[in-house]
PDB file of C-alpha atoms and ligand atoms in Angstrom:
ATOM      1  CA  UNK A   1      24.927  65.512 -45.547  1.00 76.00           C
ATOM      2  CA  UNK A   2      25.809  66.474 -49.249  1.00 89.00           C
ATOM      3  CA  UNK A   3      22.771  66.321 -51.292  1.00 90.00           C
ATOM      4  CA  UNK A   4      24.352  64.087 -53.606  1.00 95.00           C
ATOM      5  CA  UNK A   5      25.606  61.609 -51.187  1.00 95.00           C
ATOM      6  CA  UNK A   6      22.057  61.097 -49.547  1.00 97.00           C
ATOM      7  CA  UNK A   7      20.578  57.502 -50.793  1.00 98.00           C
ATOM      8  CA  UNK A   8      17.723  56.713 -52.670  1.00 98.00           C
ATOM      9  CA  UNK A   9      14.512  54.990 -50.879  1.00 98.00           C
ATOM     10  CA  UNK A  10      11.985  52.690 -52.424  1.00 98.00           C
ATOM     11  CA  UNK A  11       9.334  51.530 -50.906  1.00 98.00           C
ATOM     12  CA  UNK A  12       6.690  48.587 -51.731  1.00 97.00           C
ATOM     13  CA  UNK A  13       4.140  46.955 -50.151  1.00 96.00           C
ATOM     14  CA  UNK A  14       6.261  43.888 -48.840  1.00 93.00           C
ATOM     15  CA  UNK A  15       8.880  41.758 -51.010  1.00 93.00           C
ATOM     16  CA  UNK A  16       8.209  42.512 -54.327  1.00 93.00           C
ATOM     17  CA  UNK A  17       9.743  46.397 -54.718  1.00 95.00           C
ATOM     18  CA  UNK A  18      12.974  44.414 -54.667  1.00 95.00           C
ATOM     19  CA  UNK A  19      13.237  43.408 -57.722  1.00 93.00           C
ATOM     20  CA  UNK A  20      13.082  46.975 -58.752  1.00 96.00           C
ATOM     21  CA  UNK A  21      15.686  47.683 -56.295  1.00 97.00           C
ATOM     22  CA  UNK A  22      17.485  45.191 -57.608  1.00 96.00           C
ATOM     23  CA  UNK A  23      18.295  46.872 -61.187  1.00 96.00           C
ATOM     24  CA  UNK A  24      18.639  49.938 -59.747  1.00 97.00           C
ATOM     25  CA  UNK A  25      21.623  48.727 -57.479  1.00 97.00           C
ATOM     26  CA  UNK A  26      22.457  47.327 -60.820  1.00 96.00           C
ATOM     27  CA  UNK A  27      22.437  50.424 -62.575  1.00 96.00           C
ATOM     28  CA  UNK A  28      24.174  52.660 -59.959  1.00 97.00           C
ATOM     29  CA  UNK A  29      25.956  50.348 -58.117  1.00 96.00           C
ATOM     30  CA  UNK A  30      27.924  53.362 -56.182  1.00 96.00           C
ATOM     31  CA  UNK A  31      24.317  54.680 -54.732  1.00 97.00           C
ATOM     32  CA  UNK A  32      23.390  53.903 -51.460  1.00 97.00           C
ATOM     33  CA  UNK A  33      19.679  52.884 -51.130  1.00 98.00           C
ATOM     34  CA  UNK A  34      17.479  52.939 -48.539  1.00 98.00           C
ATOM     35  CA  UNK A  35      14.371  49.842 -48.986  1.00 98.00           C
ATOM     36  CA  UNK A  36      11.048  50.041 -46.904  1.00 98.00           C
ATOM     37  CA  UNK A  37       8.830  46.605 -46.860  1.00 97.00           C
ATOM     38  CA  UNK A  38       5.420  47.177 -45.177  1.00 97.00           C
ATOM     39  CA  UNK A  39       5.307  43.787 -44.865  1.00 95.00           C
ATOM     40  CA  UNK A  40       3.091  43.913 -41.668  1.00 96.00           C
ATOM     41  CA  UNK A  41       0.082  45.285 -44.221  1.00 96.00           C
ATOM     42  CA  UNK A  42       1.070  43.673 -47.466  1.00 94.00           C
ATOM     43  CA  UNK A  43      -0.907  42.870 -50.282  1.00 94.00           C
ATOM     44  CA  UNK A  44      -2.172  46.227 -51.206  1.00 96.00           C
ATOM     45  CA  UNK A  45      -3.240  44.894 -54.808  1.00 94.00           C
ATOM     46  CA  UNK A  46      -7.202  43.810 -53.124  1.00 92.00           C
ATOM     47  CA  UNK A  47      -7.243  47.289 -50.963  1.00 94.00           C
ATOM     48  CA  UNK A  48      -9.268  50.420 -51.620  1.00 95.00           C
ATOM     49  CA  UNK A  49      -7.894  53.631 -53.081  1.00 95.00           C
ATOM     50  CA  UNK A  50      -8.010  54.947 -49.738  1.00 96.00           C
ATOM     51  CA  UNK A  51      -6.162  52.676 -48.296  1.00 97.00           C
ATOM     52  CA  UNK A  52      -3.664  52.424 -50.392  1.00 97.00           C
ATOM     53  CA  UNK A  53      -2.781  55.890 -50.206  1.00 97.00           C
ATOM     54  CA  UNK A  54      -3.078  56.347 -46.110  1.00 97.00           C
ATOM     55  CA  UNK A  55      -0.301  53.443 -46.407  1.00 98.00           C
ATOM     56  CA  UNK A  56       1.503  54.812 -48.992  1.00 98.00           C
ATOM     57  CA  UNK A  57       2.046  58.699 -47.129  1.00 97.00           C
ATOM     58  CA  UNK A  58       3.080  56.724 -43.842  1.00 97.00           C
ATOM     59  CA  UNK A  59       6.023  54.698 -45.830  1.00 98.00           C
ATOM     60  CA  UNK A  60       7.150  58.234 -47.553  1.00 98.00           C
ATOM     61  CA  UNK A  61       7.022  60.467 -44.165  1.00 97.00           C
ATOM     62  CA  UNK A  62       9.108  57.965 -42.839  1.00 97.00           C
ATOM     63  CA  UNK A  63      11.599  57.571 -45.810  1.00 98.00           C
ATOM     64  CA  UNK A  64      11.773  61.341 -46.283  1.00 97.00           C
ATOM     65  CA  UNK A  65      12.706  61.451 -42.188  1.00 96.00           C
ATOM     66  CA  UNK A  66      16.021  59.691 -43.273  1.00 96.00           C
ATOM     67  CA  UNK A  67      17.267  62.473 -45.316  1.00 96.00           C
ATOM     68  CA  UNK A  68      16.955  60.831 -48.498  1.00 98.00           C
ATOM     69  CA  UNK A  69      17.302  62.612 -52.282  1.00 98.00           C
ATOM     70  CA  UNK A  70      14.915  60.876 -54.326  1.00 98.00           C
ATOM     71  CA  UNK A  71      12.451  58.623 -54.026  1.00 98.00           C
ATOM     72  CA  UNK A  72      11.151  55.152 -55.857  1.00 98.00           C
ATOM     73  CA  UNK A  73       7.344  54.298 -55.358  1.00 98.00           C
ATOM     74  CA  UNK A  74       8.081  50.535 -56.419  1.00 97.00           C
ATOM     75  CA  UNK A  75       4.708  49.406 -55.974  1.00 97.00           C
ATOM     76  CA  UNK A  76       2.787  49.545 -58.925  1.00 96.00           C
ATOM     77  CA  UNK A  77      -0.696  49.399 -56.856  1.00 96.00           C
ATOM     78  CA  UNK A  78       0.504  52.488 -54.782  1.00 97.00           C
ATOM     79  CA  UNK A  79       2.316  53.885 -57.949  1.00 97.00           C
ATOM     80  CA  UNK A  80      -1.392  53.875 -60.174  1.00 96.00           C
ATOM     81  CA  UNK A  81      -3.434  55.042 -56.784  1.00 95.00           C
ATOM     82  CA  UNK A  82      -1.099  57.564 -55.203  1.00 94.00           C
ATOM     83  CA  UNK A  83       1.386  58.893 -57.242  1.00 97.00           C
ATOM     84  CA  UNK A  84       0.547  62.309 -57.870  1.00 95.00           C
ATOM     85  CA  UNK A  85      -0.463  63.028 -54.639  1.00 95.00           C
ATOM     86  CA  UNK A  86       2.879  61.486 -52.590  1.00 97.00           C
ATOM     87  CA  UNK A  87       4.451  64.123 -55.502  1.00 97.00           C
ATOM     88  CA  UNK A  88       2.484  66.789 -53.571  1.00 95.00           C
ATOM     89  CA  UNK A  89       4.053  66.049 -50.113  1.00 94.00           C
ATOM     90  CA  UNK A  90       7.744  65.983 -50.547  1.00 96.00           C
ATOM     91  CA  UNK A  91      10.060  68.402 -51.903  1.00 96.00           C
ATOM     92  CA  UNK A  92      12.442  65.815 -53.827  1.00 96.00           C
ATOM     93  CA  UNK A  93      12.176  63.420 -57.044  1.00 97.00           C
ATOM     94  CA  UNK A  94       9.451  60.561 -56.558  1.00 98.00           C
ATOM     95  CA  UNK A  95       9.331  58.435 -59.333  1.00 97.00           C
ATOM     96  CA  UNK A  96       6.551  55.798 -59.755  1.00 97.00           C
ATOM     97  CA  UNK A  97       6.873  52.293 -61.939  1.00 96.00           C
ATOM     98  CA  UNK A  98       3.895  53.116 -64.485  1.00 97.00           C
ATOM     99  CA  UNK A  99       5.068  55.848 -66.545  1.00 96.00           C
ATOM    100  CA  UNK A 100       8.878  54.000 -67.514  1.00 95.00           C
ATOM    101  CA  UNK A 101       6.564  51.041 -68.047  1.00 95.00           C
ATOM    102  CA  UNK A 102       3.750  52.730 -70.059  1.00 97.00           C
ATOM    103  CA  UNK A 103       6.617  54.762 -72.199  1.00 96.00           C
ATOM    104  CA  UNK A 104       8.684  51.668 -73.265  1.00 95.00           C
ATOM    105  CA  UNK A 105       5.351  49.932 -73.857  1.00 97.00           C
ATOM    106  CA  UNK A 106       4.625  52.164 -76.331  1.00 98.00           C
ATOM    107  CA  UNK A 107       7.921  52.222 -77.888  1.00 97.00           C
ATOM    108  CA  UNK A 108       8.251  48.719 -78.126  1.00 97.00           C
ATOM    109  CA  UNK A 109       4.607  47.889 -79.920  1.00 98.00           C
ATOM    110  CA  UNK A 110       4.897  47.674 -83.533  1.00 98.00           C
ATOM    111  CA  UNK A 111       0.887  46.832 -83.703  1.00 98.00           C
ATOM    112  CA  UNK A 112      -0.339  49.168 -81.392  1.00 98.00           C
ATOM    113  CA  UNK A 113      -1.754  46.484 -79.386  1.00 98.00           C
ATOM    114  CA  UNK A 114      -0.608  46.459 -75.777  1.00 98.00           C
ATOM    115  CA  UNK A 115      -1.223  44.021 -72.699  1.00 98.00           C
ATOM    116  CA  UNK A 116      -1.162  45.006 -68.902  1.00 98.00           C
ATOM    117  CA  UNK A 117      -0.923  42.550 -66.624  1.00 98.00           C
ATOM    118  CA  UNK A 118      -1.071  43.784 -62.726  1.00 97.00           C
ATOM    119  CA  UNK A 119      -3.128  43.473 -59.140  1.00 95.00           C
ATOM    120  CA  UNK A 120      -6.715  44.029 -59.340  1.00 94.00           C
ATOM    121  CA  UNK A 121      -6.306  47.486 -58.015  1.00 94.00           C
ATOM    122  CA  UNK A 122      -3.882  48.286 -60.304  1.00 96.00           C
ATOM    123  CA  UNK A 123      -5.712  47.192 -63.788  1.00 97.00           C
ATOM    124  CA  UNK A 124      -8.981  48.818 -62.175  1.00 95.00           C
ATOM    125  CA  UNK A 125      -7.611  52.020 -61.940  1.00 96.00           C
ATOM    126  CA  UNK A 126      -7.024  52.217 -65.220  1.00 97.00           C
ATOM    127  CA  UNK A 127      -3.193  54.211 -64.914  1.00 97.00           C
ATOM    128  CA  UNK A 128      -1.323  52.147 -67.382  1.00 97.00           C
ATOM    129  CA  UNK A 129      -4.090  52.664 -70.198  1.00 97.00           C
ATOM    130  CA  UNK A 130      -4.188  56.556 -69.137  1.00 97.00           C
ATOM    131  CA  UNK A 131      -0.260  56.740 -69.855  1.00 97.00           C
ATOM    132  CA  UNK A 132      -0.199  55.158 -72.906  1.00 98.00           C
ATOM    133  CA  UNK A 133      -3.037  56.636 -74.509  1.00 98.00           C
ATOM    134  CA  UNK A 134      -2.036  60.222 -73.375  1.00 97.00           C
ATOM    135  CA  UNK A 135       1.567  59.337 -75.550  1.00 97.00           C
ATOM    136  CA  UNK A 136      -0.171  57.091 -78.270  1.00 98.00           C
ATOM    137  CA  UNK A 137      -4.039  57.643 -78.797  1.00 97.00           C
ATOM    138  CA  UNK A 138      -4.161  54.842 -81.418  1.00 98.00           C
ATOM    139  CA  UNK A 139      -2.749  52.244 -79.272  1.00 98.00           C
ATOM    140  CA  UNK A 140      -5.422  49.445 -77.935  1.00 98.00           C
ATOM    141  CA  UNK A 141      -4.812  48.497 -74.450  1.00 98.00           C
ATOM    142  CA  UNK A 142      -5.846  45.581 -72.905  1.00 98.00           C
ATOM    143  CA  UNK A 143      -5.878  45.164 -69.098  1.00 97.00           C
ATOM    144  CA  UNK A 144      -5.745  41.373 -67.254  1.00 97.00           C
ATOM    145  CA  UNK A 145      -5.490  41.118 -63.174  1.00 97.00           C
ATOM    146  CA  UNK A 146      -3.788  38.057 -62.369  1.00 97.00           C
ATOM    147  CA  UNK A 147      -3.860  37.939 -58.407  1.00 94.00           C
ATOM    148  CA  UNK A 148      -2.341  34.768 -57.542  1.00 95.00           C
ATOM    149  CA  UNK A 149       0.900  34.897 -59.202  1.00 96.00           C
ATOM    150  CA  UNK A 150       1.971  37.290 -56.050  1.00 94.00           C
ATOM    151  CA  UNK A 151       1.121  33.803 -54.253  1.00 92.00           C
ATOM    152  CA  UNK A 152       3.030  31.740 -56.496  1.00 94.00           C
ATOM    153  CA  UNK A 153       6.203  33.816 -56.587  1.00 91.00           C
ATOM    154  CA  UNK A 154       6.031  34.589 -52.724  1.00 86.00           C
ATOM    155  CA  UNK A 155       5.863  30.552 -51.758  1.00 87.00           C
ATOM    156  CA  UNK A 156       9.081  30.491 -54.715  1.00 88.00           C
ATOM    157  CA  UNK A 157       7.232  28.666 -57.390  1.00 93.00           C
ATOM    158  CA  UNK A 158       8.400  30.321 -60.472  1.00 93.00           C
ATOM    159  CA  UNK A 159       8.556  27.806 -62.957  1.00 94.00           C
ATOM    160  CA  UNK A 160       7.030  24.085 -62.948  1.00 95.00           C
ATOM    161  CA  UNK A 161       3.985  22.592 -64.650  1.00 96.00           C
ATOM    162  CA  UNK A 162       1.779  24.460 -61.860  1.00 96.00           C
ATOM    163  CA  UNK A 163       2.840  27.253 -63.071  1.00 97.00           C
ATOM    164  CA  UNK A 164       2.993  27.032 -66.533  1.00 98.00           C
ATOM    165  CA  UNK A 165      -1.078  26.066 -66.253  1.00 98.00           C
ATOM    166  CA  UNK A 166      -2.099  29.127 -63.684  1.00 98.00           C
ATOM    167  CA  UNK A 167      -0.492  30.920 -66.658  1.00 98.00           C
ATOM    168  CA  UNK A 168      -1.913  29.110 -69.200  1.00 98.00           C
ATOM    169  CA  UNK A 169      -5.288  29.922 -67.929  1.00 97.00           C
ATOM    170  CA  UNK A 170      -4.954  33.586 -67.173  1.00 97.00           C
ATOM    171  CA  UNK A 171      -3.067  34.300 -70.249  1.00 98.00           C
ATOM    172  CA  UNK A 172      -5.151  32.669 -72.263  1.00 97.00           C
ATOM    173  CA  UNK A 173      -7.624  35.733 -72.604  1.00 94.00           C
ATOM    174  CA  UNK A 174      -5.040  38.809 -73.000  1.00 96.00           C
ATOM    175  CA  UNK A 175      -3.294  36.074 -75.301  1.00 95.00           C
ATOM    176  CA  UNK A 176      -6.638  36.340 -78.195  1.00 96.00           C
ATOM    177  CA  UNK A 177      -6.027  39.972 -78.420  1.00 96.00           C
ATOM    178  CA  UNK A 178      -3.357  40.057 -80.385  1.00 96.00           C
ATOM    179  CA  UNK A 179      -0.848  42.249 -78.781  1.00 98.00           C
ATOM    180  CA  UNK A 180       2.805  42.072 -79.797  1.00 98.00           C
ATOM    181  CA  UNK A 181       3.971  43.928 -75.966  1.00 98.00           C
ATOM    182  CA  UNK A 182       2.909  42.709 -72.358  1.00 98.00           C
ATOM    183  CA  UNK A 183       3.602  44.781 -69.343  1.00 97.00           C
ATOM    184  CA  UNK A 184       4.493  43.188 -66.267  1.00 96.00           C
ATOM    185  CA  UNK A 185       2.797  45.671 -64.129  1.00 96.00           C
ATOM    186  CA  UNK A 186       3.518  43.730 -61.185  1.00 96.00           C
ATOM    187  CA  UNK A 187       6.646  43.859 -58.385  1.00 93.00           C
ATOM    188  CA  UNK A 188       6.625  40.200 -58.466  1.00 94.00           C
ATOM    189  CA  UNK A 189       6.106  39.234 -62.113  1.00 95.00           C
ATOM    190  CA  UNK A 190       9.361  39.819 -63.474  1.00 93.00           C
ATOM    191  CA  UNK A 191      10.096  36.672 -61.422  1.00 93.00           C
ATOM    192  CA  UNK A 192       7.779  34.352 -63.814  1.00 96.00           C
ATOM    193  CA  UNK A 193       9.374  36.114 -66.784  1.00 95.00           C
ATOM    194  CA  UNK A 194      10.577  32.757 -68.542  1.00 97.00           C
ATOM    195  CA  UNK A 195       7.328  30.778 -68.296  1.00 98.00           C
ATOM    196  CA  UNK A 196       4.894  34.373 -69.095  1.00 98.00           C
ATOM    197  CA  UNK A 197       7.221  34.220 -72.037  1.00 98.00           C
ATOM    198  CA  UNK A 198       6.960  30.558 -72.606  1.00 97.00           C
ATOM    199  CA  UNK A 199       3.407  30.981 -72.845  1.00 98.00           C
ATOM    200  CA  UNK A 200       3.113  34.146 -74.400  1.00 98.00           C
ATOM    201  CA  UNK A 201       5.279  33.258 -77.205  1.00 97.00           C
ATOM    202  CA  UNK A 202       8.218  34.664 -79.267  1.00 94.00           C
ATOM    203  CA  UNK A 203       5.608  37.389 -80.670  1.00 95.00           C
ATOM    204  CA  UNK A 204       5.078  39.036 -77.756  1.00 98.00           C
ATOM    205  CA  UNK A 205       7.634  41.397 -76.152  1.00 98.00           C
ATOM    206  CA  UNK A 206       7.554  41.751 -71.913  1.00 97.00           C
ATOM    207  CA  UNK A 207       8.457  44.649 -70.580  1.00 96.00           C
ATOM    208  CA  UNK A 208       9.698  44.548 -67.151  1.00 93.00           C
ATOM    209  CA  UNK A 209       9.198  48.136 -65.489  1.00 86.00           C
ATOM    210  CA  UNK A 210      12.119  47.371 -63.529  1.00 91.00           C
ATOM    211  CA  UNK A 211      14.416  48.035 -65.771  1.00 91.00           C
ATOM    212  CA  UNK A 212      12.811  50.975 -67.053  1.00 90.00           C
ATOM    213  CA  UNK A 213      12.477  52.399 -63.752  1.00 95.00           C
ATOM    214  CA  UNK A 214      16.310  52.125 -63.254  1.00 96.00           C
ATOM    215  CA  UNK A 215      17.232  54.074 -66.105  1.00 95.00           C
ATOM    216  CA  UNK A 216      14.762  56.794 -65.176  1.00 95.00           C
ATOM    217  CA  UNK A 217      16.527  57.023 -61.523  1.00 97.00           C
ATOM    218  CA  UNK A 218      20.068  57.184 -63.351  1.00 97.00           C
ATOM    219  CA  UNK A 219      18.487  59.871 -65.908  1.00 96.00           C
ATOM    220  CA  UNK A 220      17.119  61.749 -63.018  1.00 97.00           C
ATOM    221  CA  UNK A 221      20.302  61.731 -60.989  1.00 97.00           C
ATOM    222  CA  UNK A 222      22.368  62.967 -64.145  1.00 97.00           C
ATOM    223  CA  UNK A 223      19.670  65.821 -65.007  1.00 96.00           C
ATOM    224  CA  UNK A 224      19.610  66.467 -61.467  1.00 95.00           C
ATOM    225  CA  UNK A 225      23.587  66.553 -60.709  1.00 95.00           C
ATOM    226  CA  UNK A 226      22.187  64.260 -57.822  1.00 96.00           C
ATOM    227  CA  UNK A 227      25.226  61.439 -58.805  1.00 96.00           C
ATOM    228  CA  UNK A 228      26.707  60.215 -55.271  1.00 96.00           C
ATOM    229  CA  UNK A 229      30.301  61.551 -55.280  1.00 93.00           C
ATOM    230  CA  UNK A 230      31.782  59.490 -52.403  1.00 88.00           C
ATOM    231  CA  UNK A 231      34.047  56.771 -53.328  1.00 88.00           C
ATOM    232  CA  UNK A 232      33.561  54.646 -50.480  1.00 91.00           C
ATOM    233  CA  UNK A 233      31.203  51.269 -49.856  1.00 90.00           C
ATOM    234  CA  UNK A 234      27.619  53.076 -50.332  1.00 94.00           C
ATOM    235  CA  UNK A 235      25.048  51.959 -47.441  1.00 89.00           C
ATOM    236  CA  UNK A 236      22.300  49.362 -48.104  1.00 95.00           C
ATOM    237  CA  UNK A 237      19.444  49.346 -45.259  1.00 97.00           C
ATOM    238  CA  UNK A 238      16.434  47.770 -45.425  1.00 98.00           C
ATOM    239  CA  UNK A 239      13.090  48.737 -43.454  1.00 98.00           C
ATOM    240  CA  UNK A 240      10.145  46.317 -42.664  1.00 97.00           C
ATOM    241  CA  UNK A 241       6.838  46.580 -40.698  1.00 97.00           C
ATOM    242  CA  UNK A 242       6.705  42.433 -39.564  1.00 96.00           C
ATOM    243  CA  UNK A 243       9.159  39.948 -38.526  1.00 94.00           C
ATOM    244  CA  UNK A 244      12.532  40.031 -41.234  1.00 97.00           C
ATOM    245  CA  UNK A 245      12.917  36.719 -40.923  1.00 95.00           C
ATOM    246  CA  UNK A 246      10.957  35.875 -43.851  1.00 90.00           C
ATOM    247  CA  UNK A 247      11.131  39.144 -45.706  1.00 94.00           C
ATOM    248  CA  UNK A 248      15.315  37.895 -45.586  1.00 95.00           C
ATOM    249  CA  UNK A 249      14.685  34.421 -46.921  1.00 91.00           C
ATOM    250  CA  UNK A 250      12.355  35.106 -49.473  1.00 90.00           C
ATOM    251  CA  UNK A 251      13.895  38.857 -50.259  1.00 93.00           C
ATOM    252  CA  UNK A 252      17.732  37.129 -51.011  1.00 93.00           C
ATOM    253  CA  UNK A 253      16.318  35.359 -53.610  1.00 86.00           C
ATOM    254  CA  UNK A 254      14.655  38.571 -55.003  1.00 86.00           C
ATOM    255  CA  UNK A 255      17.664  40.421 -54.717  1.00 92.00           C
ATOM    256  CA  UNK A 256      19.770  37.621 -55.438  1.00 89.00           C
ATOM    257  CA  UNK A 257      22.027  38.881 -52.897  1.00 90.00           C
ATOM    258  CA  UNK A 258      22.488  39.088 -49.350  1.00 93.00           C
ATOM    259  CA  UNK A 259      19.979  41.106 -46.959  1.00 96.00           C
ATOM    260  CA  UNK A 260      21.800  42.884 -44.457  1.00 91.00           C
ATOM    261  CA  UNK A 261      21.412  45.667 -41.637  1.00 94.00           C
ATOM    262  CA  UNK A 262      18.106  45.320 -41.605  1.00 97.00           C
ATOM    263  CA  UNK A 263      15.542  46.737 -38.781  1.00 97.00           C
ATOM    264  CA  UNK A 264      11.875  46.005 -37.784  1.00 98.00           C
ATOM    265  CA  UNK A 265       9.627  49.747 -37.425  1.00 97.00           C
ATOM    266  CA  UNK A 266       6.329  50.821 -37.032  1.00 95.00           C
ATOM    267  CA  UNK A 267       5.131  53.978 -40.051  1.00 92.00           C
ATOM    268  CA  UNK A 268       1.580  54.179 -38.727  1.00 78.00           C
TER     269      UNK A 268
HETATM  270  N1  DGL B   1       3.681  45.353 -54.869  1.00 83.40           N
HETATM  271  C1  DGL B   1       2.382  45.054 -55.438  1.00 83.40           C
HETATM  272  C2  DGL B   1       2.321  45.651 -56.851  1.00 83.40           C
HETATM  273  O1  DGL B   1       3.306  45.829 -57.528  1.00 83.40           O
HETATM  274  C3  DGL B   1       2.091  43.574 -55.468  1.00 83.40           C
HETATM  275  C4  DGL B   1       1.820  42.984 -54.105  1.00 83.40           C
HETATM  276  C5  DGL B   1       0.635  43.631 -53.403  1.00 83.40           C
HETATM  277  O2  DGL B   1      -0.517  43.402 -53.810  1.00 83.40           O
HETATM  278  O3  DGL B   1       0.871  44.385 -52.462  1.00 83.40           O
HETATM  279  O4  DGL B   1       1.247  45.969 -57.311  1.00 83.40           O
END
């Protein structure tokens, strides 16, 4: 096939990449995309390093097997552990959600304070604090793991009184800092948006790498001259490693669209 006419993949752990997915479709809505859920190993956010990277090659050898032209690592756990080295394996774009996140961070902060919020494995590996300090030297970063809001957004409790106190209570720490930007450095936490805004505040600006990663994959494409030139319906598939029953039910209201053509496979 044409180069250009190839889809773009993204891959996640389980559920959460497709929110990232999401704004891309939203961005480009004449690409055709290609979505892996390793739902069968999901979360990766408690895993080691290791781990996380032996999962992470296995997803992109079998994305790159369906002649794809660029590829999204949506996960931020598998985006701060593996990046560079899923780079070194595959001849085409690979884009990761830190850096778009890290860079509008930066931009956004008028007092050079700057919140991460993420999986454990994420804010222990430091990446989002690497980025920004290698743009921005001067710019304090402040790093909060907030593990069961993957729990509360999977089960579809995004707002509510529950909520609002689990958020309360994590919050409550990055909150004392002082920073005027919060990164959602999580798949699933643009889904909690209102209420980590509610409690937040109107001082403090979220930045949802989502978005950012979409405008890097449409940047890309244009540098690239990797724009899909085809005029008709582009193809939507969707990969898991477990059942798709609930990856559909829980996924739709992620995507906030239908899930369709959508196959069960093995990567390991
Ligand atoms: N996709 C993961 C992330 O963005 C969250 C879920 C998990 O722990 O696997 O870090």
């Amino acid at each position: 096939m044409n180069k250009k006419n190839r889809p773009i993949a993204v891959f996640d752990s389980g559920i959460g990449g497709l929110t990232v997915l999401k704004e891309i479709v939203k961005e480009m809505p004449g690409e055709g995309t290609i979505y892996l859920g390793d739902t069968a190993r999901v979360p990766y956010g408690i895993r080691s390093p290791e781990t996380v990277i032996r999962y992470s090659f296995e997803n992109t050898r079998f994305l790159f097997s369906k002649d794809i032209k660029l590829l999204v690592v949506a996960c931020n756990t598998a985006s701060s552990v593996g990046l560079d080295k899923i780079k070194s394996v595959v001849p085409i774009p690979v884009i990761g959600v830190i850096e778009p996140g890290a860079k509008a961070a930066v931009k956004a902060t008028k007092n050079k304070k700057i919140g991460i919020i993420g999986t454990e494995a994420t804010i222990r590996s430091d990446s989002y604090t690497r980025l920004i300090k290698a743009i921005d030297r001067d710019v304090e970063v402040s790093g909060l793991p907030c593990p069961l809001f993957v729990s509360l957004v999977e089960e579809g409790w995004t707002e509510g009184d529950i909520v609002t106190q689990i958020a309360e209570r994590y919050l409550k720490e990055i909150k004392s800092k002082g920073i005027d930007t919060l990164v959602l450095g999580c798949t699933h936490y643009p889904l909690l948006k209102q209420v980590i805004s509610k409690v937040m505040g109107e001082g403090v600006r979220l930045i949802d790498s989502a978005v950012e990663v979409a405008k890097e994959v449409k940047a890309i494409l244009e540098i690239s001259g990797l724009k899909r030139e085809q005029k008709e319906r582009p193809l939507r598939e969707f990969y898991v490693t477990d059942s798709p029953d609930r990856f559909i039910k829980v996924g739709e209201r992620f995507l906030e669209n239908k899930i369709e053509h959508i196959e069960k496979i093995t990567v390991s």
